Coordinates of C-alpha atoms and ligand atoms in Angstrom, one line a residue:
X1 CA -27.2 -3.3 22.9
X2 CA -25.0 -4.9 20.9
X3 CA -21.2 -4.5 20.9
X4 CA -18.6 -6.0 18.4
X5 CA -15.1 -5.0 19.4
X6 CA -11.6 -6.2 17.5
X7 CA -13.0 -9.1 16.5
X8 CA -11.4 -11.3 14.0
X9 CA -12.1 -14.9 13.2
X10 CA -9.7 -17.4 11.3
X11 CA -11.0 -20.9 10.3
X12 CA -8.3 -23.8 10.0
X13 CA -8.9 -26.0 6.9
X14 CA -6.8 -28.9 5.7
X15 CA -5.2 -29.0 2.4
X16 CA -6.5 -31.5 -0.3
X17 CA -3.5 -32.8 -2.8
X18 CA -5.0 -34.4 -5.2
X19 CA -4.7 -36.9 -6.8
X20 CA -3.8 -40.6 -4.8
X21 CA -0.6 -39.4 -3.9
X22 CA -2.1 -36.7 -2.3
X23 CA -4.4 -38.6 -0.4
X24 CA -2.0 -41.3 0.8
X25 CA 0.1 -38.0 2.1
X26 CA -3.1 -36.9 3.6
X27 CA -3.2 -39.8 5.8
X28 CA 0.1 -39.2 7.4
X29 CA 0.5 -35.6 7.6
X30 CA -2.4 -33.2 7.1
X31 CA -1.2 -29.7 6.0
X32 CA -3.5 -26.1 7.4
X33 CA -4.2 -23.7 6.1
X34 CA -6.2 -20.7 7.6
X35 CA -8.9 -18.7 6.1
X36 CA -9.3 -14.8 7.8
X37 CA -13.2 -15.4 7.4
X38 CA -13.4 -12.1 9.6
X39 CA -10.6 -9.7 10.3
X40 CA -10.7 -7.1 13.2
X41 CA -14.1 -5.6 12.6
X42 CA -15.8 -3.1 15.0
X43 CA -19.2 -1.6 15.7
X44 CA -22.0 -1.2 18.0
X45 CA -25.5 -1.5 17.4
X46 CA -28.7 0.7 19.0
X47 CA -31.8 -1.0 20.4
X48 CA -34.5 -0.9 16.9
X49 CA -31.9 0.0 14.4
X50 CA -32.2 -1.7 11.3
X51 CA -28.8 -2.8 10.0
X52 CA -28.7 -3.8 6.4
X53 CA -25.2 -6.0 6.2
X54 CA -24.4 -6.5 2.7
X55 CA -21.3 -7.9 1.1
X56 CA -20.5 -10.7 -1.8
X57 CA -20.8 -14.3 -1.4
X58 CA -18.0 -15.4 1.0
X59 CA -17.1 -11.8 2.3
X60 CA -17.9 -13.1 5.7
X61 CA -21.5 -12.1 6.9
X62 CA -22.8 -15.6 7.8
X63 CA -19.3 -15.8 10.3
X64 CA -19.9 -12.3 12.1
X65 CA -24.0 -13.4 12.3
X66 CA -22.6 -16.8 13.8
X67 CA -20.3 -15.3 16.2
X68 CA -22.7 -12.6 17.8
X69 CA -25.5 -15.9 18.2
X70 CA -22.5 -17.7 20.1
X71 CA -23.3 -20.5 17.7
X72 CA -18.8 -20.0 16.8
X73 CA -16.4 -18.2 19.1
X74 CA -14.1 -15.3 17.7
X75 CA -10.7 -16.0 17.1
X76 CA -10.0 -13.1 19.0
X77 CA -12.0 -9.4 20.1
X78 CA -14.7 -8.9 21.8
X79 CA -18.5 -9.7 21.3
X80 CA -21.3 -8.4 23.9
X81 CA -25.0 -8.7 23.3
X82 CA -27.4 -7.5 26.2
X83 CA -24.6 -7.3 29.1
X84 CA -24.1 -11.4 27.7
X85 CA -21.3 -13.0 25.6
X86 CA -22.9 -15.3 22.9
X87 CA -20.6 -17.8 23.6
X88 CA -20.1 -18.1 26.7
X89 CA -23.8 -17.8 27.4
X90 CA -25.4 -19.6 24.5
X91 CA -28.7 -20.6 26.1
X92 CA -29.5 -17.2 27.9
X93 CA -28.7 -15.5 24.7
X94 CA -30.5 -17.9 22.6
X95 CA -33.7 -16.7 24.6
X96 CA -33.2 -13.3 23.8
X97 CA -32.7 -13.6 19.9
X98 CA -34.5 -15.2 17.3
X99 CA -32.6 -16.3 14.0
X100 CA -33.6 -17.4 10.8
X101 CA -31.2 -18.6 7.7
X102 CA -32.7 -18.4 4.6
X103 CA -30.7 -21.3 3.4
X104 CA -32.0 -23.9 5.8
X105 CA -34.9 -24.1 7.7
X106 CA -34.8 -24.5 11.6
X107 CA -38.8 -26.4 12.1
X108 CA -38.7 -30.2 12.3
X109 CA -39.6 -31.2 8.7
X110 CA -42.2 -34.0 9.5
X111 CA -44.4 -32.4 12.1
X112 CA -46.7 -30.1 11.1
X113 CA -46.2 -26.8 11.6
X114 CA -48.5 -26.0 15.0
X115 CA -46.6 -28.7 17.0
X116 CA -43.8 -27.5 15.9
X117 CA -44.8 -24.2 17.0
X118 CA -45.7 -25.3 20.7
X119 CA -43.0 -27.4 20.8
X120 CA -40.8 -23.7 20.3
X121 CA -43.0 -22.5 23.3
X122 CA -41.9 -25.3 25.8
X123 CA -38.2 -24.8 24.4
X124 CA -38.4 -21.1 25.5
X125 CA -40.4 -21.9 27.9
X126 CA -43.2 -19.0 27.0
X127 CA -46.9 -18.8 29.4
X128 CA -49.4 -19.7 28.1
X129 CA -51.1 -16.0 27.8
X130 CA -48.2 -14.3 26.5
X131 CA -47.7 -17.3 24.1
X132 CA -51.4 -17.4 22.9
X133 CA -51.4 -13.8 22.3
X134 CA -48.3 -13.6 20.3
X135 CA -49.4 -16.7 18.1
X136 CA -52.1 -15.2 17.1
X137 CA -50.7 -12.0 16.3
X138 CA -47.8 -14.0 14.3
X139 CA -49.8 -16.5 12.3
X140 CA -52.1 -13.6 11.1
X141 CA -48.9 -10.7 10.3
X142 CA -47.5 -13.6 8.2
X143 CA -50.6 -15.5 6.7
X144 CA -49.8 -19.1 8.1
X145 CA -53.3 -20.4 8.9
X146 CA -53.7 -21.7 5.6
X147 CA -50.8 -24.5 6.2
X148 CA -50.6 -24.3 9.8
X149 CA -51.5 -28.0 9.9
X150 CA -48.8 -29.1 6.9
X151 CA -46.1 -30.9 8.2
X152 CA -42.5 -28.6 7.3
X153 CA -42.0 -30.6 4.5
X154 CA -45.2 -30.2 2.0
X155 CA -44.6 -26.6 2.6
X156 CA -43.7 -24.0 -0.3
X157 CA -40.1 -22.2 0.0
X158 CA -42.0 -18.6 0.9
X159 CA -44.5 -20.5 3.2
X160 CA -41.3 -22.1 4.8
X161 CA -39.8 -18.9 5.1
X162 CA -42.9 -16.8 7.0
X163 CA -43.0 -20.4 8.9
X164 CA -39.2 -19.5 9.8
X165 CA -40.1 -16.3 10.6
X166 CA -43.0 -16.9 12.7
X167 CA -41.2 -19.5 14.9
X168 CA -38.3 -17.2 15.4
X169 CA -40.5 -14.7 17.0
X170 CA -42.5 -16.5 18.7
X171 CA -40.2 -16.0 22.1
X172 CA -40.8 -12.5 21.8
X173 CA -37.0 -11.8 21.2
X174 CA -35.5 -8.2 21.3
X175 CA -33.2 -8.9 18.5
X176 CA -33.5 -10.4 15.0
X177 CA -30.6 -12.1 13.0
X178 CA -32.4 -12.3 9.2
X179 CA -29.0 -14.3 7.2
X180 CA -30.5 -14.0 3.7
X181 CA -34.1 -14.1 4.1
X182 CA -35.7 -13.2 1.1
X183 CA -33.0 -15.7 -0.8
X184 CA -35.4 -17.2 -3.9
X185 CA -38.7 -15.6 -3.0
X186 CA -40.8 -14.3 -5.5
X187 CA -41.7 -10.7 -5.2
X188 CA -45.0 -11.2 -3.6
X189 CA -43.7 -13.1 -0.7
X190 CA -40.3 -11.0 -0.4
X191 CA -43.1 -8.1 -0.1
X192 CA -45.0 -10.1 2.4
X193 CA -41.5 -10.8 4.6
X194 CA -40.5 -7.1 4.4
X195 CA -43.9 -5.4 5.9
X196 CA -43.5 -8.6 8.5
X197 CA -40.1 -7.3 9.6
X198 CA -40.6 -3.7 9.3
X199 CA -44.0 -4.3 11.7
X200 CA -42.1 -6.2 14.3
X201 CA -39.4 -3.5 14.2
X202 CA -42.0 -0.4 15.0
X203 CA -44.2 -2.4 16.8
X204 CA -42.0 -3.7 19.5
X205 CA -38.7 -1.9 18.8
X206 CA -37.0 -5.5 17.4
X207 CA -33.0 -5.0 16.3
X208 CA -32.6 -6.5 13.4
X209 CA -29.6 -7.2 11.3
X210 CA -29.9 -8.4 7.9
X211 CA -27.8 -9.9 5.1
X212 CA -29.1 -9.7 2.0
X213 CA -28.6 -9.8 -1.9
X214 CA -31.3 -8.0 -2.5
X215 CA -31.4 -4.2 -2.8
X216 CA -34.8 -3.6 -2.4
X217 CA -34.7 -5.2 1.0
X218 CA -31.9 -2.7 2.3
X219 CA -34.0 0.0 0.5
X220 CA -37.2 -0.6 2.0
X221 CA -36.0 -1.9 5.4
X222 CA -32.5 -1.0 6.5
X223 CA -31.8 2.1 8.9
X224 CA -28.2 1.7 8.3
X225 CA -25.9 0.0 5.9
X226 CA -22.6 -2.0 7.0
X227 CA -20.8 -3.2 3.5
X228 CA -18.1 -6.2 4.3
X229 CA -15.8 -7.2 2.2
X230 CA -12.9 -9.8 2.4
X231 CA -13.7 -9.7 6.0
X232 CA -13.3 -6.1 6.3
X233 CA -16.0 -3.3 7.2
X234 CA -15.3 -1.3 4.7
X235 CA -18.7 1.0 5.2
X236 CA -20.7 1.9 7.8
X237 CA -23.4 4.6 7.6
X238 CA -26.5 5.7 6.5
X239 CA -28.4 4.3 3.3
X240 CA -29.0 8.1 1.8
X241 CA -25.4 8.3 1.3
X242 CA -25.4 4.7 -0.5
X243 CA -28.4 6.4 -2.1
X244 CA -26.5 9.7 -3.1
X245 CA -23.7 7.7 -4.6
X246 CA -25.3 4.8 -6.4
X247 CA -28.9 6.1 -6.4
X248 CA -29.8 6.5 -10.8
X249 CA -26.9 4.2 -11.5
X250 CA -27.4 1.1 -13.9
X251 CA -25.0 -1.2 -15.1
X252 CA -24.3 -1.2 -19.2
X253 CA -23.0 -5.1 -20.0
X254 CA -21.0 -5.2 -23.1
X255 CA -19.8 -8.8 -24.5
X256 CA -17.0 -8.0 -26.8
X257 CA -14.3 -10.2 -29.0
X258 CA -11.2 -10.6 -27.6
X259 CA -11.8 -9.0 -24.5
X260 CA -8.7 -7.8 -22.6
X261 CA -7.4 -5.3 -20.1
X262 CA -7.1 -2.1 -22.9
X263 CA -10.5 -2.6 -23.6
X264 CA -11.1 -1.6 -19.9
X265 CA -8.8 1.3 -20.0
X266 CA -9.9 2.8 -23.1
X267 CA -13.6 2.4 -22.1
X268 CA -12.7 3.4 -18.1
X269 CA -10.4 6.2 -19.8
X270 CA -13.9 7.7 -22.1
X271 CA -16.7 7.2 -18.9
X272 CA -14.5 8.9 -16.8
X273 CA -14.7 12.2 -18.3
X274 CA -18.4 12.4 -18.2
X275 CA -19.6 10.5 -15.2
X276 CA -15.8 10.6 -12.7
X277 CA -17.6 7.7 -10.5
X278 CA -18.5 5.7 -13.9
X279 CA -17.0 2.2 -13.3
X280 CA -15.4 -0.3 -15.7
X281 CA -14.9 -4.3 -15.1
X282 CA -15.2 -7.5 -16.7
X283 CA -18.0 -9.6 -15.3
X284 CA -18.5 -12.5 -16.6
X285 CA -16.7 -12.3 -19.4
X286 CA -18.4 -9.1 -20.3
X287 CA -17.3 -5.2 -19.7
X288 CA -19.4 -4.2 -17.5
X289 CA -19.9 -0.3 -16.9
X290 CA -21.5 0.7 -14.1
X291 CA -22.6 4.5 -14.4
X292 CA -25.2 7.6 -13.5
X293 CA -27.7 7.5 -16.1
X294 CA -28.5 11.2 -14.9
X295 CA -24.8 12.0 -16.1
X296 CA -24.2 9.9 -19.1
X297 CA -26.3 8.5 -21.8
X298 CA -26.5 4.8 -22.8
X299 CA -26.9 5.9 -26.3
X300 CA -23.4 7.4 -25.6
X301 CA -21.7 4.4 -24.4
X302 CA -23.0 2.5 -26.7
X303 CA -22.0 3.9 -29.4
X304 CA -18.2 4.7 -28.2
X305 CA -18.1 0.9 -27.8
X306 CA -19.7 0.0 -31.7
X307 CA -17.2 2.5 -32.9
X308 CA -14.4 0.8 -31.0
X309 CA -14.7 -2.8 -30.4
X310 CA -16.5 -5.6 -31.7
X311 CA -19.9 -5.7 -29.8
X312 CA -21.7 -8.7 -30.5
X313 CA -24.5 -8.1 -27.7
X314 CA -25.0 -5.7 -25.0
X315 CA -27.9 -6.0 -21.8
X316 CA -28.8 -3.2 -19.4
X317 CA -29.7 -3.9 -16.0
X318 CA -30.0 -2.1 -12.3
X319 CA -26.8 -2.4 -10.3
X320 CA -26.9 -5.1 -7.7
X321 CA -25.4 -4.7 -4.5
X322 CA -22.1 -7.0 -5.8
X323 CA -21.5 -3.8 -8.3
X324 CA -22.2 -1.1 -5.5
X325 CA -19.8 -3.6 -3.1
X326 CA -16.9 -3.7 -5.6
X327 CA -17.1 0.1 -6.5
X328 CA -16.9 0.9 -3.3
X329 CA -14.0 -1.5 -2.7
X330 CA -12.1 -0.4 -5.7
X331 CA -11.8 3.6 -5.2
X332 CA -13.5 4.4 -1.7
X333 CA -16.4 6.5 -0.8
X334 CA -15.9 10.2 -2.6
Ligands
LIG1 N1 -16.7 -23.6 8.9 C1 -15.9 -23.0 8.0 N2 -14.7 -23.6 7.8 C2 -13.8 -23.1 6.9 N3 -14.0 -21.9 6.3 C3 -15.2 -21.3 6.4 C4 -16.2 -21.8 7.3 N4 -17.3 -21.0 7.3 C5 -17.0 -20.0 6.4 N5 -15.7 -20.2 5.9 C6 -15.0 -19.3 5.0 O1 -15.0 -18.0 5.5 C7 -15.3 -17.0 4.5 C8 -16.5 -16.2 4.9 O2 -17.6 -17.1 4.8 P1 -19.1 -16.6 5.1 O3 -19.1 -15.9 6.4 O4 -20.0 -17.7 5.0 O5 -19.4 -15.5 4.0 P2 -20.8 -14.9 3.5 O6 -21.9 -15.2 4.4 O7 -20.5 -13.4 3.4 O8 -21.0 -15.4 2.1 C9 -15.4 -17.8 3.2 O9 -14.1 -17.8 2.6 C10 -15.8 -19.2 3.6 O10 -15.3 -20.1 2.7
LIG2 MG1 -23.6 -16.2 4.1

């Protein structure tokens, strides 16, 4: 259904000097530089898969999303979606996909949300019938009636976002793009979003692919897990094995005085020998470990570090994707 082959995409930016001598330079001649936003990535995706596409901020999900919509063209590879190109057939794709970025909202913010809605059904040019019945179905699966005659505008974030939703479906597209849905929700409406997606998925056999911050999303929703990083695909498989890996581990953050690199190997050095995929950074100006509770105590950590350095505080949390992402990017899947 969906096919991404060799593709690589490379943005061209112009330098900044600062300063006025930079910009009087800027007027004459404008130096580039590129950024590899995406570099030579590969896969293929099944009709009703699932694909949870995780990576940090800037790792290059929003570009690969972007390219297989058509809305930018790969610098080079291959992209097919349903026998089309997204680029070269933006329209006809278009009818066969519906998209929703969490970061911006695609309904026209004055008119209220129903004409907005009908206006989507001329766009795509839906019947009547088929529109009517899937309307119905869509305002109810995402509890829109309430608003329905708000303009965009007056409308909460999480009410924007099952608005988004709604509208994107309302085509009856085979394949969902989701960039960031769930981005700010509380955990009522993230909730509400999920059983939405998951529905349209058994229901009618939607593809979706997801970017997301969120573990719970990918744990709840995702069939399969793709992990980019730096523009690379640098996993692609199942979520149990994510599971397996990273399933009981939690992240210990120390803040220490005069943290530097030895702290890191002496505390990487100690970790090691009890938990071998234990992990040792500095995150914000903390040591962060990341670790299998089932393997190795807090209370042992903790007390390695008092006996070492100069603890001043210390906060326990789960392990966000960023963590699992960098792990994996530091010493490969064992
Ligand atoms: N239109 C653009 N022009 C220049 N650089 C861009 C553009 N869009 C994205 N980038 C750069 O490409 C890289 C990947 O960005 P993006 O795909 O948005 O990452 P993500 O969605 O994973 O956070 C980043 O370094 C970003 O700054
Ligand atoms: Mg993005």
């Amino acid at each position: 259904m969906i096919k991404v082959k060799n593709v690589s995409k490379t943005f061209k930016v112009y330098k900044k000097d600062s300063g006025f001598k930079g910009a009087v330079k800027g007027l004459f001649k404008r130096e580039k530089d590129y950024i590899d936003a995406v570099k030579d990535i590969s896969f293929e995706i099944k009709k009703g898969e699932i694909i949870g596409y995780i990576g940090a901020n800037g790792a290059g999900k929003s570009t690969t999303i972007k390219m297989m919509t058509g809305v930018l063209t790969p610098t080079s590879g291959m992209i097919e979606v349903n026998g089309l190109i997204p680029h070269d057939n933006r329209i006809e794709n278009a009818k066969r996909i519906g998209v929703v970025f969490g970061q911006r909202t695609q309904l026209w913010w004055d008119l209220p949300l129903e004409e907005t809605f009908s206006i989507l059904k001329e766009i795509y040019n839906v019947e009547d019938e088929a529109f009517k019945e899937r309307y119905d179905y869509l305002v109810e699966l995402l509890e829109i009636e309430p608003f329905i005659k708000q303009p965009v505008r007056t409308l909460s974030l999480g009410q924007r976002m099952r608005a988004d939703l709604a509208a994107s479906m309302l085509h009856s597209p085979e394949i969902l793009y989701l960039d960031e849905p769930t981005i700010g929700l509380d955990v009522m409406v993230k909730e509400r979003i999920r059983k939405a997606i998951k529905e349209l998925n058994e229901k009618f056999q939607v593809t979706v692919i997801l970017t997301t911050h969120d573990m719970s999303d990918i744990q709840e929703l995702a069939s399969r897990i793709m992990i980019i990083e730096k523009g690379e695909i640098i996993y692609d498989g199942s979520k149990e094995m994510i599971n397996r890996q990273f399933g009981n581990n939690r992240r210990l953050d120390l803040k220490i005085e005069d943290l530097d690199d030895e702290h890191i190997k002496l505390l990487q050095d100690f970790v090691s020998e009890q938990d071998k995929n234990a992990y040792v950074c500095i995150e914000d100006g903390a040591l962060a470990v990341t670790f299998d509770q089932d393997v190795l105590s807090i209370a042992v950590i903790i007390s390695f570090a008092m006996a070492n350095f100069k603890v001043f505080d210390f906060s326990l949390k789960d392990q966000n994707i960023e963590d699992i992402v960098k792990k994996l990017y530091a010493g490969g899947v064992s």
